[in-house]
Amino acid sequence: MSWWQNLFGRPPALAEAQHQALAAYRALPKCDSAGKLDAQRFIVVDVESSGLSLSTDRLIAIGAVAVEHGAVMLDQGFEVVLQQAAPSSVDNILIHGIGGTSQTTGMAPAAALLAFLAYVKNSPLVAYHAPFDRSMIDTATQATLGIKIHNPWLDLAYLAPALFPELVKGSKQPRALDDWTNNFAIANTNRHNAVADALATAQLLLVLLSRAQQQVSQGGRLRDLMQMEKAAHWLAR
Amino acid sequence: MSEKSGSIEALLQSSIGFLRQYPPFDEMDEANLRFLASHLSLAYYASGSAILAHADGLPNCLFIVQRGTVQLHPSEGFHVSNANVLALGPGSCFSVYALMERRAVSSPYTAVEDTFCYRLPAEIFNELLHRSQRFQEFSTHYLRSLLRDSRRLIQMHSASAAAEQQAMNRSLRSLIKVSPIFCTADTTLETVLRTMHQSRVGSMLVVDANHAPVGIFTRSDVLDRVTLAQRPLTDAISAVMTPNPASLPADASVYEATLAIAARGIRHLPIVDDGRLVGIITERDLFALQRVSVRGINRVITQAQDAAALEQAGRDVRKLASTLFAQGVVAEQLTHLITTLNDALSQRAVTLVQNEHDLNGIRWCWLSFGSEGRLEQTVSTDQDNGIVFEYEPQLQLDEVRARLLSFAKAVNDLLDRCGFPLCTGDIMASNPRWCLTFDEWQAQFRDWVSNTDPEALLGSVIFFDFRALAGDETLGVQLRDALNNLAKANPRFLRQLVQYALETKPPLGLIRDFVTEEDGDAAGFIDLKKSAARLFVDAARIMALATGSTATNTAQRLRMSGASLKISDADTASAIEAFYFVQQLRLRSQLSTEAESTRTLANRIDPETLNEIDRRILKESLRQARKLQSRLALDYQL
């Protein structure tokens, strides 16, 4: 694949089965934002990348876990390491623990991303500092599948202070995920493993869902959360 | 590495890592633990939210608390006292019984702080029962752990800190903070007083050349033995010390020290190791957190000059029992302690009344029967007492008995005012039937032992638990010997006792958990004394008589006789544990019933008001009683 193919959005070379898988994902109805929160399936995502730069760094791994009916479904996790042309720098390996061999022997990016889409379906995606995860995944899907994913995203970095203003009062500093997990005594025994981080984030989501349902009348719907998050963005400016 | 979904390693390890810290998961094998972990979900419950209630019907999962606290309340609509609320922390499982018995939980579970619970689907729970023997054992023997929790619960609600929870079981060694202040017998009073003043201690121990305590001198002795006696300060301490002070070995428990202090009315207790003085324990060390002290009550009792003072002491005993119960003192020790104080109270009552009655020419001994005889008094125990006497030949029996009866009547009335209600069955010393000469008692026992009349047998059992309490105790001891010989000579008698004991069945139902009383104002209740505690007491008494043991205490009887009857230690321990659980429930119910008017109801309990865990333990305790009964039935082929 060459640079101009990406530039003009030409579909990359995919096997026939992969085309079908991609088509199946694109044919899914859009996520219904009127869905009740207590029945909503969420996919909590955490990505590992070669670095923190959105423009130059690459997606290395995706970890995810499903939240359904107000519980983390520990039997519905997802983990994939994407095959890399060259392993990321040694410093970075020390952070996420995915070794060079594993990186170069990971799954072909197209297959990995299609597996992710098959797992995600049309569920809303949730992350802490979601724009980073979203951008990493979008760049990768754009390059290998020719699409951006259509699922809505929820950013807990905005939703959490919106729902628990009493915990951030007077603080200008943006809070890290660890601050919130410490607040709610959520344990993360394996920080910087994508799935373990997603699990910690998912537990934070449970706390937030419970609070949201207390605050919003009539049970609470997905769009209430999305509006709350959007408002928090505006307030933060 | 490729893509994975479902139960992936990082999630499994997170759950397994947590579960491994708690039983029974710590002993489950890897494969079963992975199986369990691969079916979990993790749910969040905000503080105050309901997790599971009766109305939810058959639970669809097992809950394992991951973080936070879940409380189990008695069924809705019943008064909730703190003692009835059980708190479950990380690692605790719940809805085990409901799942095993395929029914709804009886009491609601509520998160009392922000709580995460792992949930295991019911069908996986069942599958795991088949796969893992350890898990099955855990679920079926859940009770033992519940019993532990129940005790912990009582302690948790105590006003004292966590460190105090095991206070009564701690060794005295652990309480010794500084080396004791001591001197030799020839030290002058001046040196002693100066040292006591400078070291700010309340007592001086006097030791011999081997460092063994030979005397004690306390600050309260200064006034009457030195100042008022106008003793020169050049005198040796040996002239004014209290010789041969009571002491305890360093390995003795705080509980034993409490008893010693209560029984002797002392304030300082020397602690020895191999006979050598190593420390001194004061009453203040033992009861730093306690407003009503054992010794204080004992002093009030032994110095009481009138009925009013004794009545106050009776109330104090009750208050102390409450405090100690809240501090987690277990039923065995607590009932023993209550009995010790009640003994002192009864002895004082006898002494006070005796001063106003002419008992010249009579040798008499005040006997206590039933629970006091067994050292098992709970708080509201009615009187069971009698008198055995002998008299000088020039006196007339009728005249002697009349004098004793009027004396006994006064004692019975005084005890009633002090919180020991009159015996409804009139088993009291003021009843001419139970105020008998030594020969009359012997004839009475012979009558019971040889007679086949079940009515007579029913009347006799509590007398077999008698203990001499006041007066001439040798009469009591002789009577015990006479009785033991009689029992030995009449083997048929034991068989009849067994027959009688087996007539009361544990109130366990086939359909419902418990069979409660059907009629009258007791309907819906279980009488913990009549239908639960007595089953153990009766069985233990028979075992003691069968093995020739002289113990009168139920736990002691079970321990001593169990071995000779080839009952396994574990079975004996279970029976004793079950007995004390029943006693503990009785105590809890009695101590939470403040109004005097309701005290007669204190042995009744409505099983619906128990939290689920206590219900299960009660049920299991009654099964233990049934086990003892089956054993007797087998031994005596009944």
Tab-separated table of N, CA, C and O in Angstrom, chain B residues 290-292 297 312-325 379 591 594:
chain	number	residue	atom	x	y	z
B	290	GLN	N	-13.766	-0.373	81.104
B	290	GLN	CA	-15.028	-0.835	81.614
B	290	GLN	C	-15.489	0.006	82.783
B	290	GLN	O	-14.759	0.199	83.739
B	291	ARG	N	-16.689	0.511	82.710
B	291	ARG	CA	-17.128	1.393	83.777
B	291	ARG	C	-17.494	0.607	85.038
B	291	ARG	O	-17.166	0.993	86.128
B	292	VAL	N	-18.200	-0.458	84.855
B	292	VAL	CA	-18.572	-1.256	86.014
B	292	VAL	C	-17.517	-2.343	86.164
B	292	VAL	O	-17.330	-3.141	85.269
B	297	ILE	N	-18.203	-4.504	91.813
B	297	ILE	CA	-19.477	-5.152	92.112
B	297	ILE	C	-19.299	-6.122	93.263
B	297	ILE	O	-20.101	-6.185	94.194
B	312	GLN	N	-29.029	-3.131	94.125
B	312	GLN	CA	-28.198	-2.335	93.221
B	312	GLN	C	-27.122	-3.227	92.594
B	312	GLN	O	-26.861	-3.181	91.401
B	313	ALA	N	-26.520	-4.084	93.436
B	313	ALA	CA	-25.476	-4.979	92.958
B	313	ALA	C	-26.039	-5.917	91.882
B	313	ALA	O	-25.381	-6.195	90.880
B	314	GLY	N	-27.268	-6.371	92.076
B	314	GLY	CA	-27.911	-7.247	91.097
B	314	GLY	C	-28.013	-6.548	89.747
B	314	GLY	O	-27.724	-7.140	88.709
B	315	ARG	N	-28.385	-5.258	89.783
B	315	ARG	CA	-28.469	-4.507	88.527
B	315	ARG	C	-27.091	-4.334	87.901
B	315	ARG	O	-26.921	-4.393	86.695
B	316	ASP	N	-26.079	-4.121	88.775
B	316	ASP	CA	-24.721	-3.941	88.263
B	316	ASP	C	-24.194	-5.198	87.577
B	316	ASP	O	-23.485	-5.127	86.578
B	317	VAL	N	-24.540	-6.351	88.125
B	317	VAL	CA	-24.098	-7.613	87.518
B	317	VAL	C	-24.614	-7.676	86.084
B	317	VAL	O	-23.900	-8.023	85.143
B	318	ARG	N	-25.878	-7.277	85.934
B	318	ARG	CA	-26.516	-7.279	84.626
B	318	ARG	C	-25.813	-6.321	83.666
B	318	ARG	O	-25.562	-6.636	82.514
B	319	LYS	N	-25.459	-5.166	84.193
B	319	LYS	CA	-24.791	-4.156	83.369
B	319	LYS	C	-23.406	-4.655	82.945
B	319	LYS	O	-22.999	-4.513	81.799
B	320	LEU	N	-22.714	-5.246	83.920
B	320	LEU	CA	-21.380	-5.774	83.621
B	320	LEU	C	-21.467	-6.860	82.554
B	320	LEU	O	-20.671	-6.907	81.615
B	321	ALA	N	-22.459	-7.733	82.698
B	321	ALA	CA	-22.631	-8.814	81.728
B	321	ALA	C	-22.819	-8.221	80.333
B	321	ALA	O	-22.226	-8.668	79.362
B	322	SER	N	-23.594	-7.166	80.253
B	322	SER	CA	-23.820	-6.462	78.995
B	322	SER	C	-22.519	-5.957	78.405
B	322	SER	O	-22.219	-6.139	77.229
B	323	THR	N	-21.738	-5.302	79.246
B	323	THR	CA	-20.479	-4.724	78.791
B	323	THR	C	-19.538	-5.806	78.288
B	323	THR	O	-18.972	-5.699	77.209
B	324	LEU	N	-19.408	-6.860	79.090
B	324	LEU	CA	-18.486	-7.925	78.712
B	324	LEU	C	-18.966	-8.629	77.452
B	324	LEU	O	-18.182	-9.001	76.589
B	325	PHE	N	-20.281	-8.789	77.354
B	325	PHE	CA	-20.844	-9.433	76.165
B	325	PHE	C	-20.507	-8.601	74.940
B	325	PHE	O	-20.071	-9.106	73.915
B	379	VAL	N	-28.537	-14.264	82.383
B	379	VAL	CA	-28.870	-13.130	83.226
B	379	VAL	C	-30.170	-13.309	83.991
B	379	VAL	O	-30.218	-13.137	85.196
B	591	LEU	N	-30.079	-9.703	77.343
B	591	LEU	CA	-29.409	-8.427	77.562
B	591	LEU	C	-30.046	-7.309	76.751
B	591	LEU	O	-29.878	-6.147	77.056
B	594	GLU	N	-34.641	-4.882	78.187
B	594	GLU	CA	-34.341	-4.052	79.349
B	594	GLU	C	-35.470	-4.065	80.379
B	594	GLU	O	-35.244	-4.120	81.570
